[in-house]
Short mmCIF file of C-alpha atoms in Angstrom, two decimals:
data_model
loop_
_atom_site.label_atom_id
_atom_site.label_comp_id
_atom_site.label_asym_id
_atom_site.label_seq_id
_atom_site.Cartn_x
_atom_site.Cartn_y
_atom_site.Cartn_z
CA UNK A 994 75.10 73.78 -1.75
CA UNK A 995 76.02 70.09 -1.99
CA UNK A 996 76.88 68.08 1.09
CA UNK A 997 78.69 64.79 1.53
CA UNK A 998 78.31 62.30 4.36
CA UNK A 999 81.51 60.63 5.48
CA UNK A 1000 81.35 57.32 7.29
CA UNK A 1001 82.64 57.36 10.85
CA UNK A 1002 80.71 54.39 12.20
CA UNK A 1003 77.09 54.93 13.17
CA UNK A 1004 75.75 51.63 14.48
CA UNK A 1005 77.05 48.18 15.20
CA UNK A 1006 76.49 45.80 12.29
CA UNK A 1007 76.63 42.04 12.52
CA UNK A 1008 77.12 41.89 8.74
CA UNK A 1009 78.86 44.97 7.41
CA UNK A 1010 78.47 43.94 3.78
CA UNK A 1011 77.49 40.97 1.62
CA UNK A 1012 78.90 40.18 -1.83
CA UNK A 1013 77.06 37.91 -4.21
CA UNK A 1014 75.13 37.57 -7.46
CA UNK A 1015 71.73 39.19 -7.91
CA UNK A 1016 69.46 36.23 -8.63
CA UNK A 1017 66.10 37.97 -9.01
CA UNK A 1018 64.23 41.16 -8.20
CA UNK A 1019 60.80 41.53 -6.68
CA UNK A 1020 58.79 44.52 -5.53
CA UNK A 1021 60.72 46.06 -2.65
CA UNK A 1022 63.56 43.55 -2.51
CA UNK A 1023 66.06 41.46 -4.44
CA UNK A 1024 67.63 38.06 -3.82
CA UNK A 1025 71.42 37.98 -3.47
CA UNK A 1026 72.88 34.52 -4.06
CA UNK A 1027 75.96 33.76 -1.92
CA UNK A 1028 77.48 30.26 -1.97
CA UNK A 1029 74.13 28.68 -2.78
CA UNK A 1030 72.24 30.67 -0.15
CA UNK A 1031 69.76 33.33 -1.28
CA UNK A 1032 69.54 36.41 0.94
CA UNK A 1033 66.36 38.49 0.74
CA UNK A 1034 67.59 42.10 0.69
CA UNK A 1035 65.08 44.91 1.11
CA UNK A 1036 66.02 48.21 -0.51
CA UNK A 1037 64.62 51.41 -2.01
CA UNK A 1038 63.20 51.62 -5.53
CA UNK A 1039 66.13 53.61 -6.94
CA UNK A 1040 68.65 51.01 -5.77
CA UNK A 1041 66.45 48.16 -6.96
CA UNK A 1042 66.46 49.67 -10.43
CA UNK A 1043 70.24 49.56 -10.82
CA UNK A 1044 71.48 46.64 -8.72
CA UNK A 1045 72.49 43.77 -10.99
CA UNK A 1046 75.04 41.00 -11.51
CA UNK A 1047 77.81 40.48 -8.98
CA UNK A 1048 77.56 43.20 -6.39
CA UNK A 1049 78.41 44.19 -2.83
CA UNK A 1050 75.68 45.63 -0.63
CA UNK A 1051 76.16 47.40 2.69
CA UNK A 1052 73.68 46.03 5.16
CA UNK A 1053 71.51 46.91 8.11
CA UNK A 1054 69.88 44.11 10.12
CA UNK A 1055 66.46 45.12 11.40
CA UNK A 1056 65.32 42.81 14.19
CA UNK A 1057 61.75 42.71 15.39
CA UNK A 1058 59.86 40.26 17.56
CA UNK A 1059 58.47 38.48 14.50
CA UNK A 1060 61.07 39.27 11.82
CA UNK A 1061 64.76 39.43 10.97
CA UNK A 1062 65.04 41.67 7.91
CA UNK A 1063 68.13 42.65 5.91
CA UNK A 1064 68.27 46.06 4.23
CA UNK A 1065 71.02 46.63 1.70
CA UNK A 1066 72.41 49.53 -0.31
CA UNK A 1067 75.14 50.03 -2.89
CA UNK A 1068 77.03 52.71 -0.94
CA UNK A 1069 77.98 53.18 2.68
CA UNK A 1070 76.67 56.75 2.53
CA UNK A 1071 73.19 55.53 1.62
CA UNK A 1072 73.27 53.02 4.45
CA UNK A 1073 74.36 55.67 6.95
CA UNK A 1074 71.54 58.00 5.91
CA UNK A 1075 69.04 55.12 6.14
CA UNK A 1076 70.20 54.33 9.68
CA UNK A 1077 70.01 57.98 10.67
CA UNK A 1078 66.47 58.22 9.34
CA UNK A 1079 65.19 55.16 11.22
CA UNK A 1080 66.73 56.54 14.42
CA UNK A 1081 64.08 59.28 14.31
CA UNK A 1082 60.97 58.58 16.36
CA UNK A 1083 58.09 57.55 14.10
CA UNK A 1084 60.25 56.76 11.07
CA UNK A 1085 60.42 53.06 10.22
CA UNK A 1086 62.36 51.29 7.47
CA UNK A 1087 59.55 51.57 4.91
CA UNK A 1088 59.28 55.32 5.41
CA UNK A 1089 63.06 55.73 5.29
CA UNK A 1090 63.19 53.88 1.97
CA UNK A 1091 60.59 56.27 0.58
CA UNK A 1092 62.72 59.24 1.62
CA UNK A 1093 65.80 57.72 -0.06
CA UNK A 1094 63.84 57.61 -3.32
CA UNK A 1095 63.36 61.38 -3.28
CA UNK A 1096 66.93 62.17 -4.35
CA UNK A 1097 70.57 61.12 -3.99
CA UNK A 1098 72.34 61.13 -0.62
CA UNK A 1099 74.14 64.42 -1.17
CA UNK A 1100 70.96 66.28 -2.06
CA UNK A 1101 68.94 64.66 0.74
CA UNK A 1102 71.60 65.72 3.21
CA UNK A 1103 71.42 69.25 1.84
CA UNK A 1104 67.62 69.18 2.12
CA UNK A 1105 67.85 68.27 5.81
CA UNK A 1106 70.61 70.75 6.62
CA UNK A 1107 68.76 73.50 4.77
CA UNK A 1108 65.58 72.57 6.69
CA UNK A 1109 63.45 71.94 3.61
CA UNK A 1110 60.49 70.19 5.23
CA UNK A 1111 58.43 70.96 2.13
CA UNK A 1112 60.63 68.64 0.05
CA UNK A 1113 60.89 65.86 2.66
CA UNK A 1114 57.11 65.77 3.03
CA UNK A 1115 56.82 64.65 -0.62
CA UNK A 1116 57.90 61.15 0.42
CA UNK A 1117 55.15 58.59 0.90
CA UNK A 1118 53.97 58.46 4.51
CA UNK A 1119 55.72 61.69 5.48
CA UNK A 1120 53.60 64.59 6.67
CA UNK A 1121 54.78 68.06 7.58
CA UNK A 1122 55.18 67.23 11.29
CA UNK A 1123 57.25 64.11 10.60
CA UNK A 1124 59.42 66.02 8.12
CA UNK A 1125 60.04 68.73 10.71
CA UNK A 1126 60.90 66.09 13.33
CA UNK A 1127 63.44 64.48 10.98
CA UNK A 1128 65.08 67.85 10.39
CA UNK A 1129 65.08 68.69 14.10
CA UNK A 1130 66.68 65.39 15.13
CA UNK A 1131 69.12 64.94 12.25
CA UNK A 1132 70.33 68.49 11.63
CA UNK A 1133 72.80 68.43 14.53
CA UNK A 1134 73.50 64.71 14.25
CA UNK A 1135 74.62 65.03 10.64
CA UNK A 1136 77.15 67.68 11.57
CA UNK A 1137 78.43 65.48 14.40
CA UNK A 1138 78.90 62.60 11.96
CA UNK A 1139 81.01 64.48 9.46
CA UNK A 1140 79.00 66.38 6.89
CA UNK A 1141 81.33 68.34 4.62
CA UNK A 1142 80.12 71.23 2.52
CA UNK A 1143 81.38 71.70 -1.02
CA UNK A 1144 80.45 73.86 -3.97
CA UNK A 1145 77.41 72.76 -5.90
CA UNK A 1146 74.08 73.74 -7.40
CA UNK A 1147 71.43 71.87 -5.43
CA UNK A 1148 69.38 75.07 -5.06
CA UNK A 1149 69.52 75.71 -8.82
CA UNK A 1150 68.26 72.20 -9.60
CA UNK A 1151 65.49 72.54 -7.05
CA UNK A 1152 64.35 75.88 -8.47
CA UNK A 1153 64.31 74.50 -12.02
CA UNK A 1154 62.32 71.49 -10.85
CA UNK A 1155 59.69 73.75 -9.25
CA UNK A 1156 59.43 75.90 -12.39
CA UNK A 1157 58.87 72.80 -14.54
CA UNK A 1158 56.19 71.52 -12.16
CA UNK A 1159 54.46 74.91 -12.28
CA UNK A 1160 54.55 74.67 -16.07
CA UNK A 1161 52.53 71.46 -15.84
CA UNK A 1162 55.15 68.72 -16.03
CA UNK A 1163 54.78 65.81 -13.61
CA UNK A 1164 57.14 65.82 -10.62
CA UNK A 1165 59.17 62.76 -11.67
CA UNK A 1166 59.88 64.17 -15.14
CA UNK A 1167 60.66 67.63 -13.73
CA UNK A 1168 63.12 66.24 -11.17
CA UNK A 1169 64.93 63.99 -13.64
CA UNK A 1170 65.19 66.74 -16.24
CA UNK A 1171 66.40 69.33 -13.71
CA UNK A 1172 69.07 66.92 -12.48
CA UNK A 1173 70.36 66.18 -15.97
CA UNK A 1174 70.20 69.67 -17.48
CA UNK A 1175 73.48 71.60 -17.70
CA UNK A 1176 74.05 75.21 -16.67
CA UNK A 1177 75.43 77.28 -13.81
CA UNK A 1178 72.42 79.58 -13.49
CA UNK A 1179 68.70 78.92 -13.19
CA UNK A 1180 68.12 80.52 -16.59
CA UNK A 1181 70.71 78.35 -18.38
CA UNK A 1182 69.59 75.14 -16.71
CA UNK A 1183 65.90 75.88 -17.31
CA UNK A 1184 66.54 76.65 -20.98
CA UNK A 1185 68.42 73.35 -21.41
CA UNK A 1186 65.79 71.46 -19.42
CA UNK A 1187 62.98 72.73 -21.64
CA UNK A 1188 65.03 71.92 -24.74
CA UNK A 1189 65.61 68.38 -23.42
CA UNK A 1190 61.92 67.82 -22.70
CA UNK A 1191 61.02 69.08 -26.16
CA UNK A 1192 63.54 66.74 -27.79
CA UNK A 1193 62.31 63.69 -25.87
CA UNK A 1194 58.65 64.17 -26.70
#
């Protein structure tokens, strides 16, 4: 199944979004230039890889005693999931960013709703107990905040990924190939995935 998060307003934001030009990228953040002022925007690795040029980012302001950090994402859905994750006890921004790098928002939502602690625990800094706590706290909350189910093949992709890993392919390659391979059944998608890997060697 594939799930979609719809925005209904999760937390108060001083800055809802910022639009500017990406000036430079560093490890873990990028600089967004707005009217001569460069904003340091922390984000996850997947977002950092694609953000470029003139762009709008949806922001979360994380205030601590010794810091005032801005986290930014390209979609409101990603921001909402980030804010849900950091609302869980023991999950800070760095850990939440690691979870966001596991998959896209739709699939991560499905992983939580389907109670797949084994997948969540693959994120850096996430053990089995933390993964189970995230599922426990967010499972009901996601439904309250408008998760809509639609047809999809998340389970098929996940099964193909696991088969590829068992065949000896590294996790990153297996996940990317399983996501991109076509097919409505595990057999079709696996066949196309193996063909794709063979072609790209």
